[in-house]
Structure formats: C-alpha cells, structure tokens
C-alpha cells in the first residue's frame, strides 16, 4: 500500500471512530396543541397561530421543538374526546390540552365538560413518555354566576387529580383587552397570541424538562 493510500485509510478510520464516539443529536421535542379555534389559529395569518408562535419562541429560547396544530375551530370537549386517539400521536412528548371554551359558550352542562376532560387526561396520562399541560378556561359572564361556579373549578380539580402541569387561564392577559383581540372580541389577534405564548412559555419549558413518565 502506497503512502497516499495508507494516509487515506488512516484518515477514514479516524473519522469513523470520531463519528462513533460523537453523541447522537437529540430529536426535537414533539409538542401537540390539542384544542379549539384558540389553538387552530382562527382569524390570524400564516406564522401567527398559537402553535407556530410557540414553536418560534421555544426556538429563540434554545429549545428544539416541533409544535403540531391539532386545533379544530368550534370543537367542544365532546368533539375533542372523540378525535383524541387519531389527533394526538402516541409519540408526543407534550400535549397542551386547550378545550372547553365552546362548551361554556353553548351552555353545555359543566358535568359533561368535566367528564370529557377527565377522560382525555386519563388517556393521555396513561401514555408512557407523554407529558400533559392543561390550559384552563373561564365561563363568560353572560352564563351567570351559578354556571361559573360549576364550570370554572373543573380545570384545577382535574389538574390536581392527574398531577399534570396547569395553566389556569389560556387567555390570561388577553381577554377583555380590545387591542389584543379580533373584531369578535373572543379570539386573540397575532399580538394577543404572542402574549399567550410569552406567558405560557416558562411552564411549557419546565414541563418539557420533567423526566418522562
């Protein structure tokens, strides 16, 4: 074997050894935003939805993640439960559950809402390696005080029951602020979504950092 061939063989072997010793790069975290129009991005443009802005914010924070949009406009907790198994892959590292606003808007019994969310959290919590973040909702004032007393506590109770991460109100800091909402005064505009993402980001990061179950 000539000097050039010997040198080439040495370099090739060396590169192979270095490649074998180099740590494998971790795959991006797989996050699923499982919700209604607030997750789907109703009324906002490309790159402005909650999943898209959350993915961008995580990237800026140095967290590699892909945030899938599993939001369906108009969906209730009943609809979410019905599509859970095919909307949220078993491989998800984190599922952000954002459902219930349409239940309250339609006056659906809080008992039904609670039962559906309970089953959703039960199924997700049983998945090995899947973390869950439950985003709460508050009943609109026009539904009355009695309805709110039954509806509003659902999220905290279920988050405690299943020991999942809990964000008390998805629209915290955005609801009732005209400049952060669209003309319907129910859906956040791009700036409103940005506020949601900014406020929820620390909890998302902390939840991702927890060991997988």
Tab-separated table of C-alpha atoms in Angstrom:
chain	number	residue	atom	x	y	z
A	1	UNK	CA	0.000	0.000	0.000
A	2	UNK	CA	1.446	3.390	-1.018
A	3	UNK	CA	1.918	6.332	1.327
A	4	UNK	CA	-1.168	8.141	-0.044
A	5	UNK	CA	-3.359	5.057	0.337
A	6	UNK	CA	-2.073	4.479	3.876
A	7	UNK	CA	-2.787	8.080	4.806
A	8	UNK	CA	-6.265	7.904	3.282
A	9	UNK	CA	-7.045	4.720	5.197
A	10	UNK	CA	-5.828	6.300	8.457
A	11	UNK	CA	-7.995	9.394	7.974
A	12	UNK	CA	-11.036	7.297	7.040
A	13	UNK	CA	-10.661	5.088	10.105
A	14	UNK	CA	-10.115	8.128	12.302
A	15	UNK	CA	-13.249	9.833	11.043
A	16	UNK	CA	-15.221	6.657	11.570
A	17	UNK	CA	-14.054	6.404	15.172
A	18	UNK	CA	-14.844	10.068	15.847
A	19	UNK	CA	-18.282	9.610	14.354
A	20	UNK	CA	-18.939	6.608	16.537
A	21	UNK	CA	-17.834	8.457	19.669
A	22	UNK	CA	-19.803	11.643	18.944
A	23	UNK	CA	-23.070	11.820	20.912
A	24	UNK	CA	-26.232	11.488	18.844
A	25	UNK	CA	-28.114	14.743	18.475
A	26	UNK	CA	-31.410	14.674	20.330
A	27	UNK	CA	-34.526	14.821	18.193
A	28	UNK	CA	-36.691	17.942	18.529
A	29	UNK	CA	-39.385	17.701	21.181
A	30	UNK	CA	-42.767	16.780	19.724
A	31	UNK	CA	-45.499	19.036	21.101
A	32	UNK	CA	-49.184	18.880	20.175
A	33	UNK	CA	-51.550	21.809	20.716
A	34	UNK	CA	-54.846	19.965	21.131
A	35	UNK	CA	-57.729	22.385	21.261
A	36	UNK	CA	-60.319	24.502	19.506
A	37	UNK	CA	-60.117	27.719	17.457
A	38	UNK	CA	-57.762	29.285	20.021
A	39	UNK	CA	-55.193	26.643	19.110
A	40	UNK	CA	-56.182	26.326	15.458
A	41	UNK	CA	-55.352	29.968	14.727
A	42	UNK	CA	-58.786	31.292	13.788
A	43	UNK	CA	-58.554	34.684	12.108
A	44	UNK	CA	-54.769	35.077	12.156
A	45	UNK	CA	-52.290	34.778	9.313
A	46	UNK	CA	-49.526	32.304	8.458
A	47	UNK	CA	-46.986	32.034	11.249
A	48	UNK	CA	-49.292	33.789	13.736
A	49	UNK	CA	-51.198	30.900	15.314
A	50	UNK	CA	-50.503	29.681	18.834
A	51	UNK	CA	-48.604	26.536	17.740
A	52	UNK	CA	-46.465	28.472	15.270
A	53	UNK	CA	-45.629	31.285	17.675
A	54	UNK	CA	-44.906	28.809	20.464
A	55	UNK	CA	-42.501	26.859	18.263
A	56	UNK	CA	-40.710	30.081	17.298
A	57	UNK	CA	-40.497	31.203	20.930
A	58	UNK	CA	-39.090	27.856	22.029
A	59	UNK	CA	-36.500	28.081	19.266
A	60	UNK	CA	-35.407	31.524	20.455
A	61	UNK	CA	-35.108	30.082	23.965
A	62	UNK	CA	-32.800	27.359	22.655
A	63	UNK	CA	-35.360	24.561	22.795
A	64	UNK	CA	-35.653	22.481	19.630
A	65	UNK	CA	-39.296	21.569	19.219
A	66	UNK	CA	-41.952	20.950	16.606
A	67	UNK	CA	-45.418	22.114	17.671
A	68	UNK	CA	-48.208	20.367	15.770
A	69	UNK	CA	-51.529	22.139	15.341
A	70	UNK	CA	-54.327	19.802	16.455
A	71	UNK	CA	-56.851	22.566	16.943
A	72	UNK	CA	-60.319	22.422	15.388
A	73	UNK	CA	-62.414	25.585	15.312
A	74	UNK	CA	-65.737	25.155	17.072
A	75	UNK	CA	-64.657	21.979	18.836
A	76	UNK	CA	-66.121	21.111	22.225
A	77	UNK	CA	-64.703	18.740	24.806
A	78	UNK	CA	-67.028	16.090	23.386
A	79	UNK	CA	-65.541	16.567	19.932
A	80	UNK	CA	-62.025	16.587	21.347
A	81	UNK	CA	-62.555	13.320	23.165
A	82	UNK	CA	-63.975	11.708	20.031
A	83	UNK	CA	-60.895	12.575	17.965
A	84	UNK	CA	-58.223	12.268	20.634
A	85	UNK	CA	-56.716	8.959	19.551
A	86	UNK	CA	-56.188	9.975	15.927
A	87	UNK	CA	-55.420	13.658	16.531
A	88	UNK	CA	-52.654	13.166	19.073
A	89	UNK	CA	-49.915	10.671	18.157
A	90	UNK	CA	-48.545	8.298	20.774
A	91	UNK	CA	-45.094	9.746	20.118
A	92	UNK	CA	-45.964	13.196	21.509
A	93	UNK	CA	-43.577	14.419	24.211
A	94	UNK	CA	-46.020	17.080	25.407
A	95	UNK	CA	-49.727	17.632	24.787
A	96	UNK	CA	-51.242	21.025	25.556
A	97	UNK	CA	-54.947	20.451	26.182
A	98	UNK	CA	-56.951	23.606	25.430
A	99	UNK	CA	-60.655	22.782	25.304
A	100	UNK	CA	-63.870	23.916	26.963
A	101	UNK	CA	-64.433	27.448	25.707
A	102	UNK	CA	-67.110	26.301	23.274
A	103	UNK	CA	-68.765	24.206	25.962
A	104	UNK	CA	-69.235	27.346	28.027
A	105	UNK	CA	-70.361	29.461	25.081
A	106	UNK	CA	-73.019	26.868	24.230
A	107	UNK	CA	-74.129	26.401	27.807
A	108	UNK	CA	-73.191	22.720	27.867
A	109	UNK	CA	-73.525	21.203	31.305
A	110	UNK	CA	-70.274	21.529	33.287
A	111	UNK	CA	-70.779	17.906	34.289
A	112	UNK	CA	-70.368	16.909	30.632
A	113	UNK	CA	-67.313	19.138	30.227
A	114	UNK	CA	-65.689	17.696	33.317
A	115	UNK	CA	-66.418	14.116	32.303
A	116	UNK	CA	-64.914	14.636	28.856
A	117	UNK	CA	-61.785	16.402	30.116
A	118	UNK	CA	-61.368	13.742	32.776
A	119	UNK	CA	-61.337	11.020	30.133
A	120	UNK	CA	-58.955	12.988	27.901
A	121	UNK	CA	-56.477	13.460	30.751
A	122	UNK	CA	-56.891	9.851	31.844
A	123	UNK	CA	-55.973	8.554	28.389
A	124	UNK	CA	-53.070	10.940	27.881
A	125	UNK	CA	-51.658	10.334	31.358
A	126	UNK	CA	-51.655	6.598	30.671
A	127	UNK	CA	-49.330	7.049	27.703
A	128	UNK	CA	-45.703	6.332	28.582
A	129	UNK	CA	-43.434	9.271	27.859
A	130	UNK	CA	-46.209	11.814	27.292
A	131	UNK	CA	-46.336	14.925	29.447
A	132	UNK	CA	-49.552	16.939	29.680
A	133	UNK	CA	-50.233	20.643	30.183
A	134	UNK	CA	-53.848	21.573	30.878
A	135	UNK	CA	-54.891	25.102	29.897
A	136	UNK	CA	-57.876	26.343	31.840
A	137	UNK	CA	-60.855	28.358	30.674
A	138	UNK	CA	-63.317	30.689	32.420
A	139	UNK	CA	-67.039	30.802	31.697
A	140	UNK	CA	-68.234	34.040	30.048
A	141	UNK	CA	-70.117	36.416	32.401
A	142	UNK	CA	-73.377	36.093	30.467
A	143	UNK	CA	-73.661	32.448	31.530
A	144	UNK	CA	-74.382	33.556	35.070
A	145	UNK	CA	-72.793	33.069	38.462
A	146	UNK	CA	-74.222	29.592	39.095
A	147	UNK	CA	-72.822	28.248	35.821
A	148	UNK	CA	-69.419	29.807	36.500
A	149	UNK	CA	-69.272	28.248	39.976
A	150	UNK	CA	-69.705	24.821	38.419
A	151	UNK	CA	-67.564	25.363	35.321
A	152	UNK	CA	-64.519	27.355	36.444
A	153	UNK	CA	-63.139	24.939	39.088
A	154	UNK	CA	-63.106	21.975	36.679
A	155	UNK	CA	-59.595	22.570	35.382
A	156	UNK	CA	-57.800	22.970	38.698
A	157	UNK	CA	-59.552	19.900	40.095
A	158	UNK	CA	-58.583	17.710	37.149
A	159	UNK	CA	-55.025	19.039	37.002
A	160	UNK	CA	-54.613	18.054	40.637
A	161	UNK	CA	-56.261	14.670	40.099
A	162	UNK	CA	-53.902	13.697	37.294
A	163	UNK	CA	-50.866	15.670	38.529
A	164	UNK	CA	-50.411	17.445	35.193
A	165	UNK	CA	-48.993	20.899	34.527
A	166	UNK	CA	-51.684	23.545	34.859
A	167	UNK	CA	-52.039	26.974	33.260
A	168	UNK	CA	-55.158	28.494	34.912
A	169	UNK	CA	-56.494	30.626	32.037
A	170	UNK	CA	-55.394	30.299	28.422
A	171	UNK	CA	-56.373	33.900	27.629
A	172	UNK	CA	-54.732	35.420	30.700
A	173	UNK	CA	-53.679	38.984	29.962
A	174	UNK	CA	-55.562	38.967	26.652
A	175	UNK	CA	-59.267	38.578	27.425
A	176	UNK	CA	-61.139	41.889	27.539
A	177	UNK	CA	-58.200	43.814	26.057
A	178	UNK	CA	-59.513	45.307	22.823
A	179	UNK	CA	-56.098	45.865	21.233
A	180	UNK	CA	-55.223	42.190	21.644
A	181	UNK	CA	-58.407	40.731	20.184
A	182	UNK	CA	-60.091	40.425	16.825
A	183	UNK	CA	-63.349	42.173	15.990
A	184	UNK	CA	-65.404	39.357	17.528
A	185	UNK	CA	-63.744	40.131	20.869
A	186	UNK	CA	-63.366	36.401	21.529
A	187	UNK	CA	-60.311	35.399	19.515
A	188	UNK	CA	-56.887	36.960	20.063
A	189	UNK	CA	-55.143	38.670	17.176
A	190	UNK	CA	-51.474	37.983	16.436
A	191	UNK	CA	-50.382	40.299	19.252
A	192	UNK	CA	-52.778	38.623	21.641
A	193	UNK	CA	-51.443	35.196	20.690
A	194	UNK	CA	-47.930	36.492	21.315
A	195	UNK	CA	-48.954	37.441	24.869
A	196	UNK	CA	-50.430	33.978	25.435
A	197	UNK	CA	-47.198	32.383	24.242
A	198	UNK	CA	-44.998	34.706	26.292
A	199	UNK	CA	-46.896	33.956	29.492
A	200	UNK	CA	-47.170	30.218	28.922
A	201	UNK	CA	-43.615	29.672	27.675
A	202	UNK	CA	-41.935	29.208	31.089
A	203	UNK	CA	-44.430	26.495	32.048
A	204	UNK	CA	-44.009	24.759	28.694
A	205	UNK	CA	-40.237	24.726	29.154
A	206	UNK	CA	-40.499	23.475	32.730
A	207	UNK	CA	-42.902	20.734	31.723
A	208	UNK	CA	-40.654	19.576	28.881
A	209	UNK	CA	-37.724	19.423	31.295
A	210	UNK	CA	-39.502	16.976	33.586
A	211	UNK	CA	-38.496	13.301	33.293
A	212	UNK	CA	-40.793	11.253	31.117
A	213	UNK	CA	-43.273	9.099	32.995
